[in-house]
C-alpha positions as MATLAB code, in Angstrom:
seq = 'XXXXXXXXXXXXXXXXXXXXXXXXXXXXXXXXXXXXXXXXXXXXXXXXXXXXXXXXXXXXXXXXXXXXXXXXXXXXXXXX';
ca = [
     117.151  365.560  178.974;
     118.449  366.528  182.407;
     117.402  363.115  183.759;
     119.181  361.370  180.905;
     122.406  363.294  181.429;
     122.160  362.699  185.163;
     121.637  358.969  184.614;
     124.572  358.852  182.183;
     126.761  360.624  184.719;
     125.737  358.078  187.356;
     126.658  355.197  185.042;
     130.120  356.682  184.423;
     130.662  357.094  188.171;
     129.683  353.464  188.735;
     131.988  352.315  185.964;
     134.877  354.222  187.572;
     134.180  352.439  190.867;
     134.014  349.073  189.152;
     137.216  349.794  187.219;
     139.218  350.432  190.363;
     137.939  347.233  191.987;
     138.641  345.180  188.862;
     142.121  346.710  188.641;
     142.770  345.686  192.254;
     141.436  342.153  191.702;
     143.554  341.681  188.585;
     146.682  342.604  190.537;
     146.079  340.989  193.909;
     143.194  338.489  193.828;
     142.902  336.747  190.478;
     140.729  333.899  191.747;
     138.089  336.336  193.022;
     138.237  338.164  189.684;
     137.608  334.925  187.777;
     134.784  333.928  190.130;
     133.195  337.360  189.709;
     133.179  337.032  185.920;
     131.662  333.568  186.262;
     128.926  334.724  188.658;
     128.025  337.726  186.503;
     128.207  335.457  183.429;
     130.391  337.676  181.262;
     130.852  335.827  177.948;
     134.346  334.379  177.655;
     134.498  335.248  173.944;
     133.967  338.934  174.774;
     136.932  338.856  177.110;
     139.124  337.062  174.573;
     138.442  339.743  171.968;
     139.686  342.585  174.173;
     142.836  344.247  172.894;
     143.912  346.390  175.812;
     147.424  347.790  175.819;
     147.798  347.843  179.590;
     146.143  346.684  182.796;
     144.323  349.979  183.295;
     142.688  349.797  179.865;
     141.882  346.124  180.373;
     140.117  346.870  183.664;
     138.098  349.614  181.907;
     137.078  347.207  179.171;
     136.141  344.483  181.651;
     134.086  346.907  183.741;
     132.186  347.890  180.595;
     131.488  344.226  179.825;
     130.247  343.705  183.398;
     127.887  346.687  183.169;
     126.724  345.564  179.732;
     125.950  342.055  181.000;
     124.070  343.401  184.020;
     122.064  345.696  181.753;
     121.232  342.746  179.485;
     119.937  340.766  182.472;
     117.719  343.686  183.513;
     116.434  344.112  179.961;
     115.602  340.402  179.602;
     113.826  340.368  182.932;
     111.759  343.412  181.958;
     110.850  342.081  178.505;
     110.237  338.373  179.138;
];
């Protein structure tokens, strides 16, 4: 269980790092933000369904979607 909690902690740290970069991109470099979502292939419908109250929450939600999509790619690669 220690490995699981350590891995979970690592994921949260990574999400925090992604959040701050997404927050920056949303404020100062929108074209790079859009290109990033395209490259990672985050589903547009997932983004449209977000109901964030502010930019900080929106960047958290987007970072979760990015991590989720990356995890899905890893899972597909491992299982197919």
